[in-house]
Short mmCIF file of C-alpha atoms in Angstrom, two decimals:
data_model
loop_
_atom_site.label_atom_id
_atom_site.label_comp_id
_atom_site.label_asym_id
_atom_site.label_seq_id
_atom_site.Cartn_x
_atom_site.Cartn_y
_atom_site.Cartn_z
CA MET A 1 -8.26 24.77 0.64
CA ARG A 2 -4.65 23.66 0.26
CA HIS A 3 -3.82 20.36 1.91
CA THR A 4 -1.14 17.68 2.01
CA VAL A 5 -1.33 14.09 0.81
CA VAL A 6 1.56 11.79 1.72
CA MET A 7 2.11 8.96 -0.77
CA THR A 8 4.40 5.95 -0.96
CA GLY A 9 4.98 4.09 -4.21
CA ALA A 10 4.57 7.14 -6.44
CA SER A 11 7.79 6.66 -8.38
CA ARG A 12 6.66 4.09 -10.91
CA GLY A 13 3.76 1.99 -12.16
CA ILE A 14 0.24 2.72 -11.03
CA GLY A 15 1.48 5.00 -8.25
CA ARG A 16 3.20 7.34 -10.68
CA THR A 17 0.08 7.49 -12.85
CA ALA A 18 -2.13 8.05 -9.79
CA ALA A 19 0.12 10.86 -8.57
CA GLU A 20 -0.13 12.61 -11.93
CA HIS A 21 -3.91 12.34 -11.90
CA ILE A 22 -4.18 13.58 -8.31
CA LEU A 23 -2.09 16.66 -9.10
CA ARG A 24 -3.86 17.40 -12.36
CA ARG A 25 -7.35 17.06 -10.93
CA SER A 26 -6.79 18.63 -7.51
CA PRO A 27 -4.67 21.80 -7.79
CA ASP A 28 -4.95 22.38 -4.03
CA VAL A 29 -2.95 19.24 -3.22
CA HIS A 30 0.59 19.42 -1.94
CA LEU A 31 1.78 15.91 -2.77
CA LEU A 32 4.58 14.67 -0.53
CA VAL A 33 6.13 11.58 -2.10
CA VAL A 34 8.07 9.06 -0.04
CA THR A 35 11.00 7.77 -2.07
CA ARG A 36 13.97 5.52 -1.51
CA GLY A 37 17.53 6.83 -1.69
CA ASP A 38 18.48 10.05 -3.41
CA SER A 39 15.86 9.90 -6.18
CA GLY A 40 13.29 12.00 -4.32
CA ALA A 41 14.30 15.41 -5.62
CA ARG A 42 14.24 14.15 -9.19
CA ARG A 43 10.86 12.43 -8.77
CA ALA A 44 9.37 15.52 -7.15
CA ALA A 45 10.73 17.76 -9.91
CA ASP A 46 9.25 15.47 -12.59
CA LEU A 47 5.83 15.54 -10.95
CA SER A 48 6.02 19.31 -10.41
CA VAL A 49 6.04 20.02 -14.15
CA GLY A 50 3.04 22.18 -14.94
CA GLY A 51 3.16 24.13 -11.71
CA HIS A 52 2.08 21.36 -9.32
CA THR A 53 3.27 21.45 -5.72
CA VAL A 54 5.33 18.38 -4.90
CA SER A 55 7.97 17.69 -2.28
CA HIS A 56 9.65 14.55 -1.04
CA VAL A 57 10.97 12.73 1.99
CA SER A 58 13.37 9.80 1.85
CA ALA A 59 12.65 6.41 3.42
CA ASP A 60 13.56 2.77 2.96
CA LEU A 61 10.23 1.12 3.72
CA GLY A 62 11.99 -2.10 4.63
CA SER A 63 13.49 -0.34 7.67
CA LEU A 64 11.09 0.82 10.35
CA GLY A 65 13.75 3.16 11.67
CA SER A 66 13.85 4.83 8.27
CA VAL A 67 10.05 5.01 8.16
CA ARG A 68 10.08 6.64 11.59
CA SER A 69 12.63 9.24 10.46
CA ALA A 70 10.53 10.07 7.41
CA ALA A 71 7.33 10.41 9.46
CA VAL A 72 9.10 12.61 12.02
CA GLU A 73 10.29 14.87 9.20
CA VAL A 74 6.73 15.14 7.88
CA LEU A 75 5.43 15.95 11.37
CA GLY A 76 8.06 18.63 11.82
CA ARG A 77 7.20 20.28 8.53
CA LEU A 78 3.50 20.22 9.40
CA ASP A 79 4.12 21.71 12.82
CA ARG A 80 6.37 24.46 11.44
CA GLY A 81 3.83 25.41 8.79
CA GLY A 82 6.00 24.15 5.95
CA LEU A 83 3.17 21.93 4.78
CA PRO A 84 -0.56 22.66 4.57
CA PRO A 85 -2.94 20.55 6.71
CA LEU A 86 -2.65 16.78 6.29
CA ARG A 87 -5.68 15.22 4.65
CA GLY A 88 -4.42 12.03 3.14
CA PHE A 89 -2.04 9.10 3.29
CA VAL A 90 -1.70 6.69 0.37
CA GLY A 91 0.17 3.48 1.16
CA ASN A 92 0.70 2.28 -2.38
CA ALA A 93 4.23 0.85 -2.18
CA GLY A 94 4.44 -2.94 -2.15
CA MET A 95 7.01 -5.67 -2.61
CA GLN A 96 7.05 -9.35 -3.50
CA TYR A 97 10.11 -11.54 -2.98
CA THR A 98 11.24 -14.86 -4.43
CA ASP A 99 11.23 -16.49 -1.00
CA ALA A 100 9.87 -16.00 2.51
CA LEU A 101 13.29 -15.67 4.09
CA THR A 102 14.30 -12.13 3.15
CA GLU A 103 14.99 -10.30 6.39
CA GLY A 104 15.11 -6.54 6.89
CA PRO A 105 17.35 -4.64 9.29
CA ASP A 106 14.78 -4.89 12.10
CA GLY A 107 14.58 -8.69 11.92
CA PHE A 108 11.18 -8.74 10.22
CA GLU A 109 10.37 -10.64 7.03
CA SER A 110 10.64 -8.01 4.33
CA THR A 111 7.29 -8.60 2.60
CA PHE A 112 5.41 -8.15 5.87
CA ALA A 113 7.62 -5.25 6.92
CA ILE A 114 7.04 -3.25 3.73
CA ASN A 115 3.45 -4.18 2.92
CA VAL A 116 2.05 -4.14 6.46
CA LEU A 117 4.27 -2.69 9.20
CA ALA A 118 5.59 0.30 7.24
CA ASN A 119 2.04 1.39 6.39
CA HIS A 120 0.92 0.93 9.97
CA LEU A 121 3.84 2.87 11.40
CA PHE A 122 3.22 5.77 9.01
CA VAL A 123 -0.47 5.83 9.93
CA ARG A 124 0.29 5.46 13.63
CA LEU A 125 2.70 8.39 13.66
CA LEU A 126 0.64 10.67 11.42
CA GLN A 127 -2.90 9.93 12.61
CA ASP A 128 -3.09 12.75 15.17
CA ARG A 129 -2.29 15.30 12.46
CA PHE A 130 -5.05 14.35 10.04
CA VAL A 131 -7.57 17.14 9.53
CA ALA A 132 -11.07 16.07 8.48
CA PRO A 133 -12.13 15.37 5.90
CA ALA A 134 -9.19 13.04 5.38
CA ARG A 135 -8.65 9.63 3.82
CA VAL A 136 -6.16 6.81 4.33
CA VAL A 137 -5.93 4.56 1.28
CA ILE A 138 -3.94 1.31 1.33
CA THR A 139 -3.37 -0.64 -1.87
CA ALA A 140 -4.53 -4.23 -1.44
CA SER A 141 -4.60 -7.07 -3.97
CA ASP A 142 -6.97 -9.79 -5.11
CA THR A 143 -4.11 -12.29 -5.02
CA ARG A 144 -5.62 -13.32 -1.70
CA PHE A 145 -8.20 -15.35 -3.68
CA GLY A 146 -5.42 -17.57 -5.07
CA ASP A 147 -7.45 -18.66 -8.08
CA PHE A 148 -7.35 -18.38 -11.88
CA ARG A 149 -10.08 -15.79 -12.09
CA HIS A 150 -8.25 -13.23 -9.98
CA ASN A 151 -4.57 -13.80 -10.81
CA MET A 152 -4.44 -16.64 -13.34
CA GLY A 153 -3.34 -19.00 -10.59
CA MET A 154 0.13 -17.44 -10.44
CA VAL A 155 -0.06 -16.47 -6.74
CA PRO A 156 -1.18 -18.90 -4.02
CA GLY A 157 -3.87 -17.70 -1.70
CA PRO A 158 -3.02 -16.42 1.78
CA VAL A 159 -2.16 -18.72 4.65
CA TRP A 160 -3.06 -16.87 7.82
CA LYS A 161 -1.05 -17.41 10.99
CA SER A 162 -0.35 -15.46 14.13
CA PRO A 163 0.86 -11.99 13.10
CA GLU A 164 3.94 -12.53 15.26
CA VAL A 165 4.79 -15.56 13.09
CA LEU A 166 3.98 -13.80 9.80
CA ALA A 167 6.30 -10.96 10.75
CA ARG A 168 9.33 -13.26 10.90
CA PRO A 169 11.21 -15.06 8.11
CA GLY A 170 10.25 -18.65 7.35
CA ALA A 171 6.53 -18.46 8.14
CA PHE A 172 5.48 -20.72 5.25
CA PRO A 173 6.43 -24.25 4.08
CA GLY A 174 9.39 -24.36 1.71
CA PRO A 175 10.43 -20.87 2.80
CA ASP A 176 13.24 -20.69 0.26
CA THR A 177 10.85 -21.17 -2.69
CA ALA A 178 9.09 -18.66 -4.95
CA ALA A 179 5.75 -20.18 -3.90
CA ALA A 180 6.46 -19.23 -0.29
CA GLY A 181 7.42 -15.71 -1.36
CA ARG A 182 4.17 -15.35 -3.25
CA THR A 183 2.20 -16.73 -0.32
CA ALA A 184 3.88 -14.15 1.89
CA TYR A 185 2.72 -11.49 -0.56
CA SER A 186 -0.94 -12.58 -0.75
CA THR A 187 -1.05 -12.99 3.03
CA SER A 188 0.38 -9.51 3.56
CA LYS A 189 -2.27 -8.06 1.28
CA LEU A 190 -5.00 -9.79 3.25
CA ALA A 191 -3.46 -8.17 6.32
CA THR A 192 -3.79 -4.70 4.76
CA ILE A 193 -7.55 -5.19 4.50
CA TYR A 194 -7.69 -6.24 8.14
CA LEU A 195 -5.87 -3.06 9.12
CA VAL A 196 -8.21 -0.90 7.04
CA HIS A 197 -11.17 -2.40 8.91
CA GLU A 198 -9.50 -1.68 12.25
CA TYR A 199 -8.72 1.90 11.25
CA ALA A 200 -12.36 2.39 10.24
CA ARG A 201 -13.43 1.33 13.74
CA ARG A 202 -10.91 3.52 15.53
CA PHE A 203 -10.48 6.71 13.51
CA PRO A 204 -12.60 9.69 14.51
CA ALA A 205 -15.46 10.79 12.27
CA GLY A 206 -14.26 12.37 9.07
CA ILE A 207 -11.07 10.30 8.85
CA ASP A 208 -11.83 7.46 6.45
CA SER A 209 -9.83 4.35 5.62
CA VAL A 210 -10.22 2.46 2.35
CA ALA A 211 -8.56 -0.57 0.77
CA TYR A 212 -8.02 -0.30 -2.99
CA ASN A 213 -7.58 -3.30 -5.29
CA PRO A 214 -6.18 -2.47 -8.76
CA GLY A 215 -6.68 -6.02 -10.02
CA PHE A 216 -3.94 -7.89 -11.85
CA VAL A 217 -1.70 -5.19 -13.33
CA PRO A 218 1.09 -6.61 -15.55
CA GLY A 219 4.21 -4.64 -16.29
CA THR A 220 4.68 -2.97 -12.90
CA GLY A 221 7.85 -3.05 -10.80
CA LEU A 222 6.31 -5.47 -8.29
CA ALA A 223 8.34 -8.44 -9.58
CA ARG A 224 11.67 -6.61 -9.75
CA ASN A 225 13.16 -9.05 -7.23
CA ALA A 226 12.02 -12.07 -9.25
CA GLY A 227 14.21 -14.16 -11.51
CA PRO A 228 15.02 -13.07 -15.08
CA VAL A 229 12.36 -15.27 -16.69
CA SER A 230 9.60 -13.95 -14.44
CA ARG A 231 10.75 -10.35 -14.91
CA PHE A 232 10.76 -10.78 -18.69
CA ALA A 233 7.26 -12.28 -18.62
CA MET A 234 5.94 -9.44 -16.44
CA ARG A 235 7.46 -6.77 -18.68
CA ARG A 236 6.96 -8.19 -22.15
CA ILE A 237 4.37 -10.93 -22.24
CA LEU A 238 1.80 -10.41 -19.50
CA PRO A 239 1.08 -6.75 -20.41
CA VAL A 240 -0.88 -8.14 -23.35
CA MET A 241 -3.30 -9.47 -20.75
CA ALA A 242 -4.28 -5.88 -20.00
CA LEU A 243 -6.29 -6.01 -23.21
CA THR A 244 -8.52 -8.69 -21.69
CA PRO A 245 -11.00 -8.66 -18.78
CA PHE A 246 -8.48 -10.64 -16.71
CA ALA A 247 -6.19 -7.67 -16.10
CA THR A 248 -6.02 -3.91 -15.67
CA GLY A 249 -3.68 -1.60 -17.58
CA ARG A 250 -1.32 0.60 -15.57
CA GLU A 251 -2.95 3.80 -16.78
CA ALA A 252 -6.43 2.64 -15.79
CA ALA A 253 -5.27 1.25 -12.44
CA GLY A 254 -3.52 4.51 -11.59
CA ARG A 255 -6.56 6.55 -12.57
CA TYR A 256 -8.79 4.35 -10.41
CA LEU A 257 -6.44 4.81 -7.45
CA ALA A 258 -6.61 8.58 -7.89
CA ASP A 259 -10.41 8.34 -7.94
CA VAL A 260 -10.34 6.64 -4.54
CA VAL A 261 -7.86 9.12 -3.05
CA LEU A 262 -9.83 12.12 -4.32
CA GLY A 263 -13.19 10.71 -3.28
CA THR A 264 -14.53 10.50 -6.83
CA THR A 265 -15.27 6.85 -6.17
CA GLU A 266 -17.86 6.60 -3.42
CA ALA A 267 -16.36 4.51 -0.64
CA PRO A 268 -17.51 4.75 2.98
CA THR A 269 -14.86 4.19 5.61
CA GLY A 270 -13.81 0.56 5.83
CA SER A 271 -14.66 -0.06 2.19
CA TYR A 272 -12.90 -2.37 -0.22
CA VAL A 273 -12.77 -0.78 -3.67
CA ASP A 274 -12.28 -3.18 -6.56
CA ARG A 275 -11.00 -0.89 -9.31
CA THR A 276 -13.98 1.41 -9.87
CA ARG A 277 -16.50 0.54 -7.17
CA ALA A 278 -16.84 -0.34 -3.52
CA THR A 279 -17.81 -3.97 -3.17
CA ARG A 280 -17.55 -6.87 -0.79
CA SER A 281 -14.16 -8.49 -0.45
CA SER A 282 -13.50 -12.20 0.15
CA GLU A 283 -15.22 -13.82 3.10
CA GLU A 284 -11.85 -14.43 4.77
CA SER A 285 -11.10 -10.71 4.79
CA TYR A 286 -13.91 -10.06 7.30
CA ASP A 287 -12.74 -11.43 10.62
CA PRO A 288 -12.90 -9.05 13.60
CA GLN A 289 -10.81 -11.36 15.77
CA ARG A 290 -7.95 -11.49 13.26
CA GLU A 291 -8.26 -7.78 12.64
CA GLY A 292 -7.93 -6.95 16.31
CA GLU A 293 -5.05 -9.39 16.80
CA LEU A 294 -3.20 -7.94 13.82
CA ARG A 295 -3.57 -4.37 15.02
CA GLU A 296 -2.40 -5.29 18.51
CA ALA A 297 0.60 -7.12 17.05
CA ALA A 298 1.41 -4.24 14.70
CA GLU A 299 1.28 -1.87 17.67
CA ARG A 300 3.73 -4.06 19.60
CA LEU A 301 6.07 -4.62 16.66
CA THR A 302 6.28 -0.90 15.86
CA ALA A 303 6.28 0.38 19.45
CA ALA A 304 10.04 0.90 19.54
CA TYR A 305 9.77 3.30 16.58
CA VAL A 306 7.04 5.56 17.92
CA VAL A 307 8.08 9.11 18.76
#
């Protein structure tokens, strides 16, 4: 049966590879890619090669108003019959900044806005249109461990605070430093796991939510806002690490993401999938009180953008 999957972060890196695998392996999918600016038609055309069905909607994920407009457009197309039934949302887009002071147009710190609030607003606006069986997949990260084993010690572990504090610039010590920017990133990725757990509690039967960890994937566009030295290392030096057990190549990470989206990887709702298998996440990522507080805060912070 034909169905729609909405996907952010499909333009490059593991998202682009995952999108290609999803289309190749599931001919019934209408993939709707969320892109920034005027690149959507080109991205959709590239992915459509071979007869696949791909369309696009434009959104700047750093602006909740833009996210709302994109979701409203998707809802309208679903309601008018321009899209087949909605059976998936993939929140793969993510961003890391060189400080914890970058502020988006809504006044939110940009890492938290893109990695947490944009995903939640999309899910919040689309959730009533999901047709079972459906799956929400949010890309997480094992940077939340903050150790050598999981990210070679390059990203500090998360520092959890009230979600209302995390949503605003300057939440971490030395907010103008790269360390604070990386802490904002790992903390936002811990938050995505909390949201997945909350969705699992609240979604009706047949609508699953899963967190996917690709591992350390060098050579992606994640560090595109970093300084020139860091960008060079990510593009030219660290990709060699993909040949070791410490890292995952982009092709493999994208294929694993497609496996989660398509259900090839067994993952009950609320699962944390580490590359190829559902497993237990860090102890800190299981905290019902934090999970509930985060969802309530995300509801408040996005309330002005709900249709």
